[in-house]
Short mmCIF file of C-alpha atoms in Angstrom, two decimals:
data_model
loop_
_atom_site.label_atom_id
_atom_site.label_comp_id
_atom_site.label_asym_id
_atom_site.label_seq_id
_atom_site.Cartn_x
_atom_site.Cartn_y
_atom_site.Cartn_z
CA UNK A 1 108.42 122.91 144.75
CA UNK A 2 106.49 121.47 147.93
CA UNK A 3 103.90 118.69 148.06
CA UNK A 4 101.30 120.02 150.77
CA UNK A 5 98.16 118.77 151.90
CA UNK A 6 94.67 119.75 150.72
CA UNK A 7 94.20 122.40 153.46
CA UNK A 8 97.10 124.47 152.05
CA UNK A 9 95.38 124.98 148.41
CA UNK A 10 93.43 127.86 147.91
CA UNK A 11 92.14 128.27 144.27
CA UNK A 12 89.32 130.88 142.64
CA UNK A 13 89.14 131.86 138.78
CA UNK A 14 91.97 134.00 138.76
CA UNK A 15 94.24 132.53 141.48
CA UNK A 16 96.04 129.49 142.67
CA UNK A 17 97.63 128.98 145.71
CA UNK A 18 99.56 126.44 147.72
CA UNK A 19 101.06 126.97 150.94
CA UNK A 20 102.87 130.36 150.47
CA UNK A 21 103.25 129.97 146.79
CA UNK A 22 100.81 131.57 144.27
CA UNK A 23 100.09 131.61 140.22
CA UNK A 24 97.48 134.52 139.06
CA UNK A 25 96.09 135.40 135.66
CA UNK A 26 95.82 139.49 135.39
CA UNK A 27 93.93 139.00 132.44
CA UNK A 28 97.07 139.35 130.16
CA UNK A 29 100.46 137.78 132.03
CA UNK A 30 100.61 134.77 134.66
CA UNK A 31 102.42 136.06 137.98
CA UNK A 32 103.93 133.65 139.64
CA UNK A 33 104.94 133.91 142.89
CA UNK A 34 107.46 131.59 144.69
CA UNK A 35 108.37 131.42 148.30
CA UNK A 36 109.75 127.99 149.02
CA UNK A 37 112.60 125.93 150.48
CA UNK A 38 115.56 124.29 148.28
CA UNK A 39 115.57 120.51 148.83
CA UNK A 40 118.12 119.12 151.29
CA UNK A 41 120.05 122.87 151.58
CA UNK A 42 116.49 124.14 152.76
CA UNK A 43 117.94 127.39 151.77
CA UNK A 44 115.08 129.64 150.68
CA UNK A 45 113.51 130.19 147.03
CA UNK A 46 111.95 133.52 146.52
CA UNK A 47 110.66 135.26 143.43
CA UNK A 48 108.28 136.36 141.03
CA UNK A 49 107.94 134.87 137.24
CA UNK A 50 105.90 136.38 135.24
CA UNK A 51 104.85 135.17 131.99
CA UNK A 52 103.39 136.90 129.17
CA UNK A 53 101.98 134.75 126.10
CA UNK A 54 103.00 135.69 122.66
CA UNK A 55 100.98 132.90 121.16
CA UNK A 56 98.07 131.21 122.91
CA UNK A 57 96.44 127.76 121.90
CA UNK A 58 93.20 125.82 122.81
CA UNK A 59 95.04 122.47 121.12
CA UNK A 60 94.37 119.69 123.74
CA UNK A 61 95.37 115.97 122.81
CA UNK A 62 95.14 112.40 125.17
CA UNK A 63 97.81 110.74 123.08
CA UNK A 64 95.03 107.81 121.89
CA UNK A 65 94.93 106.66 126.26
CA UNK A 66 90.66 107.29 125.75
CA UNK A 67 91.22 110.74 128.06
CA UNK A 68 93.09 109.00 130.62
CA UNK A 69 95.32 111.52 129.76
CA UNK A 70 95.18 114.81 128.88
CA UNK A 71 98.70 117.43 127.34
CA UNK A 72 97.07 121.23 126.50
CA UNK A 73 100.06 123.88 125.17
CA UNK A 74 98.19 126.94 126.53
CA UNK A 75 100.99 129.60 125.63
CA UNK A 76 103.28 127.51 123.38
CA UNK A 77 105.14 131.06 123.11
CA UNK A 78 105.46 133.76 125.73
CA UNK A 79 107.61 136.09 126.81
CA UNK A 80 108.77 134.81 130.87
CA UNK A 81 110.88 137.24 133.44
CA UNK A 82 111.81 136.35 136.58
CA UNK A 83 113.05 138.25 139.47
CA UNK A 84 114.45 136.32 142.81
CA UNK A 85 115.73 137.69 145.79
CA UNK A 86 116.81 134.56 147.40
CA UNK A 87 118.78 133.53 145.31
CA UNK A 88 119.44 137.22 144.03
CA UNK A 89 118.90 136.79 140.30
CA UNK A 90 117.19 137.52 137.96
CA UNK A 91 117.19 137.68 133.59
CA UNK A 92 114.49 137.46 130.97
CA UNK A 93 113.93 135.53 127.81
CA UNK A 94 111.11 133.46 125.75
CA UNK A 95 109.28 130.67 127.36
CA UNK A 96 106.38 128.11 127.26
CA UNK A 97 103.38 127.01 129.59
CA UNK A 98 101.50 124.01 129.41
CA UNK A 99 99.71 121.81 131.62
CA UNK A 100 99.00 117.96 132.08
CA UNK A 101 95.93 116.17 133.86
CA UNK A 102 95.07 112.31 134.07
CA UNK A 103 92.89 109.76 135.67
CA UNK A 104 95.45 107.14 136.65
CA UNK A 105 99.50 107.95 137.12
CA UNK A 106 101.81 109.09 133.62
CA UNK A 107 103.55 105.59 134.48
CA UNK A 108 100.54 103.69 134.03
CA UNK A 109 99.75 104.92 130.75
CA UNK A 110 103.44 105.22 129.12
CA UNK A 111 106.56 103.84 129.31
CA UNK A 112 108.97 106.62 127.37
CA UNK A 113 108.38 109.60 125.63
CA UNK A 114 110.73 112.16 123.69
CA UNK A 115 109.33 115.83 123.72
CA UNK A 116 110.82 119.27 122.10
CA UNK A 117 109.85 122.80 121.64
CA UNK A 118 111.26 125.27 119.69
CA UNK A 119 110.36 128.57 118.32
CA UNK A 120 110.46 129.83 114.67
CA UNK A 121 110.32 132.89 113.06
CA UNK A 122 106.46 133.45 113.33
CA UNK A 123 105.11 130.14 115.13
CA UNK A 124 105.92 127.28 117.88
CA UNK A 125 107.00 123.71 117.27
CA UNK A 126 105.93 120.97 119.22
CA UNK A 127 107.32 117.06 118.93
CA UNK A 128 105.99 114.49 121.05
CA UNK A 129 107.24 110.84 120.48
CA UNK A 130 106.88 107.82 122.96
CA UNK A 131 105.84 104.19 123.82
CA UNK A 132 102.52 103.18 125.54
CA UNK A 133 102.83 100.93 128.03
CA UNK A 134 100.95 98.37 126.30
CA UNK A 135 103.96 98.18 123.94
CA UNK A 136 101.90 100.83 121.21
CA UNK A 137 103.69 103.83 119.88
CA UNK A 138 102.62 107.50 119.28
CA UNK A 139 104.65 109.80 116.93
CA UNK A 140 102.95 113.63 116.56
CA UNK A 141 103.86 116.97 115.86
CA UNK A 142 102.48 120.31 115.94
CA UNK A 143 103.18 124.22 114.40
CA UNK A 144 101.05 126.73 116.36
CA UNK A 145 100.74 129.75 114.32
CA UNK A 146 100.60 133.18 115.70
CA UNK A 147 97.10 133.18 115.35
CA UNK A 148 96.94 130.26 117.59
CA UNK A 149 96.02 127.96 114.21
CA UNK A 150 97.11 124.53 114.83
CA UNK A 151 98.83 122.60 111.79
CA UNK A 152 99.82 119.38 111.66
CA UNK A 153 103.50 118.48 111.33
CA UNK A 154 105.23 115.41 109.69
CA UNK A 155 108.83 114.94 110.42
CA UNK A 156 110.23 111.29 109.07
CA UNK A 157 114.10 111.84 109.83
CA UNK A 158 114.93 110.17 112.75
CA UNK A 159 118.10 111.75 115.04
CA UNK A 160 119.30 109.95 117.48
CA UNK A 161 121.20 112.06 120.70
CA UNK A 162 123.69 110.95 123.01
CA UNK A 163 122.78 108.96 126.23
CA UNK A 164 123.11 111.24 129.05
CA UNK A 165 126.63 111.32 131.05
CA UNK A 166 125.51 109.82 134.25
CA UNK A 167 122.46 108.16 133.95
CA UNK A 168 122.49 107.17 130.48
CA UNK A 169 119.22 108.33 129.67
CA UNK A 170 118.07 107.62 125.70
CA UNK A 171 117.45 110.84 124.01
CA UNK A 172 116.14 110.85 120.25
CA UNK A 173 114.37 113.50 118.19
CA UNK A 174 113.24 114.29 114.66
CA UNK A 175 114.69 116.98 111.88
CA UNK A 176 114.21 118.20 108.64
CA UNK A 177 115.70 115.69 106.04
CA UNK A 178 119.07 115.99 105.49
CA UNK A 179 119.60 117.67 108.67
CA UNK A 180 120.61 116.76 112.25
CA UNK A 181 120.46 117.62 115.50
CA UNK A 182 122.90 118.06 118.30
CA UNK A 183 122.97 118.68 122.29
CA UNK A 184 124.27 121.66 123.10
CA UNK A 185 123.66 121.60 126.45
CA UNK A 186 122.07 119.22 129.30
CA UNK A 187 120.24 120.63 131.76
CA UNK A 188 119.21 118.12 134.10
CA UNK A 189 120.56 114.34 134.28
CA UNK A 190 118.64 112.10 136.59
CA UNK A 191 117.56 107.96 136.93
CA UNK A 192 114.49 108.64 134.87
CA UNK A 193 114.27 112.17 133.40
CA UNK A 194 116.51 114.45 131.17
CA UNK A 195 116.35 118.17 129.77
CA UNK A 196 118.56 119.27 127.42
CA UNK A 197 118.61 122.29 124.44
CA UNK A 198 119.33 121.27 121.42
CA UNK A 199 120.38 122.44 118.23
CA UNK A 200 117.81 121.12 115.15
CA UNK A 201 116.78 122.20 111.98
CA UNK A 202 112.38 122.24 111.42
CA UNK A 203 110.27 123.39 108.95
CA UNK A 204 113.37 124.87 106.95
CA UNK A 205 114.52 127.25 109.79
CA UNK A 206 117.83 125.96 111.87
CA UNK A 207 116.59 126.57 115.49
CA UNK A 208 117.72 126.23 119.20
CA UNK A 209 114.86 124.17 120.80
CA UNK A 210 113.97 122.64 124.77
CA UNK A 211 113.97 118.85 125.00
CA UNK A 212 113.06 115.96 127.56
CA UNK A 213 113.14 112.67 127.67
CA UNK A 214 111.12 110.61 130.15
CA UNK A 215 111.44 106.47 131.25
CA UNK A 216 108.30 106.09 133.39
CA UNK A 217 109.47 102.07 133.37
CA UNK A 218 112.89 103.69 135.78
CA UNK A 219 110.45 106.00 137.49
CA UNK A 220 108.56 103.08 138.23
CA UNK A 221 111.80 101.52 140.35
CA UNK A 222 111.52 101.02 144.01
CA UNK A 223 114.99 102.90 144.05
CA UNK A 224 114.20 105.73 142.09
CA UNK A 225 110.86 105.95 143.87
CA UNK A 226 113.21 106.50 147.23
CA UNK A 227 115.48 109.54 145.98
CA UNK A 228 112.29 111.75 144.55
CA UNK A 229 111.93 112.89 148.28
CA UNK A 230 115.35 114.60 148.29
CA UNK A 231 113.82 116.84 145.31
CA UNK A 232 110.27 117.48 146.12
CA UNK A 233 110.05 117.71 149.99
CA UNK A 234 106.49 117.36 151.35
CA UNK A 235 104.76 119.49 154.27
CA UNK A 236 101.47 117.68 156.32
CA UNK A 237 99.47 119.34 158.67
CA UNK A 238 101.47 117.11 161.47
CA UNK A 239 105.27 118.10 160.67
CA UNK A 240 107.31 118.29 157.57
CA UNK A 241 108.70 115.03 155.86
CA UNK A 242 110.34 114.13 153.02
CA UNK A 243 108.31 112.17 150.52
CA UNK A 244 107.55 110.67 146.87
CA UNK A 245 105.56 113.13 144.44
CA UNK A 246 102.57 111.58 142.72
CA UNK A 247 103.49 112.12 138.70
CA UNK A 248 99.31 111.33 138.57
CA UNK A 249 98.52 114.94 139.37
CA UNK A 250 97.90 117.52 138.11
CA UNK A 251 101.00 119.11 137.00
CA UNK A 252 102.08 122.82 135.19
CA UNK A 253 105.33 123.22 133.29
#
């Protein structure tokens, strides 16, 4: 996407708009509409995603930070298609929403975190695992029921993944005992970031689920700090330059 100043935002109940891009609630599915520019290419992005949930949640958490931070699953479920005509594609399939708000910048408040999601047969997983950055650890996980009931989950088996192939990112995760998990495929491989699906086994079901893993202490690097232009362009009122995206806004997955 595009960083833009605050004269491109546009935002009411229902609607939320920046620059040329759009997300609107109908008052069952979130439309998303994307008309953007690919970093460095500048080839255009065009499309509508639409999102309907299948599960909805009111579960918010600050990870113990005193509500410096704030993670909300609103549709830990839904059912996401998406249509493109630049690039011209297009397919369905089951997705997630969520969104994350703070006072101060993610890599003042933590240093690494592990996170999954994966659906079962009637509910949604959720498995957050990190380090604070004053050295503290959090370890919680969550089943969100189709009722949007929130239970807590308790996973003690430890699985640790493969680094990543170029940046040797640490990826780890938790499992059922006796089980394990595997990568089955990595999505993206950068300095501080990774996604990857993975197979695992939870809550007695064997199940495909979405990882990340996230080094705020490499995000913090002046070096990594100069490529995040090349993926996140940014537009001012003056011209268009290329420039760092602040990980302390407001931010929807």
């Amino acid at each position: 996407m595009t960083e833009r100043c605050r004269h491109a935002l546009g935002a009411t109940p229902e609607q939320l708009a920046i620059g040329p891009s759009s997300l609107s609630w109908d008052g069952t599915r979130l439309i998303v509409r994307i008309d953007e520019k690919a970093p460095v290419t500048g080839l255009p992005v065009r499309g509508v995603v639409t999102l309907e949930p299948e599960i909805r949640s009111d579960f918010a958490t600050d990870f113990g930070t005193d509500g410096r931070h704030l993670w909300a699953p609103i549709a830990p479920r839904a059912r996401v298609e998406a249509r493109f005509d630049a690039p011209a594609i297009s397919w369905t399939g089951t997705g997630y929403f969520d969104t994350n708000r703070g006072d101060e910048p993610l890599e003042d408040g933590f240093s690494y975190w592990n996170w999954s999601r994966a659906c079962l047969s009637d509910s949604a997983v959720m498995l957050y695992e990190g380090t604070r950055q004053n050295g503290s650890k959090f370890n919680m996980g969550i089943q969100i029921a189709a009722d949007g009931s929130v239970s807590p989950v308790e996973l003690r088996e430890r699985c640790d993944l493969p680094l990543t192939r170029y940046w040797k990112m640490p990826r780890e995760t938790r499992v059922d005992a006796g089980h394990t998990a595997n990568v089955e495929q990595t999505l993206e491989d950068t300095p501080f970031y990774s996604r990857s699906m993975i197979a695992t086994h939870l809550l007695g079901e064997p199940v495909h689920a979405m990882h990340e893993s996230v080094s705020l202490d490499r995000f913090r690097k002046r070096w990594v700090q100069s490529l995040l232009g090349w993926r996140m362009p940014r537009v001012t009122l003056q011209g268009s330059s290329r420039g760092v995206f602040g990980m302390s806004r407001d931010q929807i997955e």
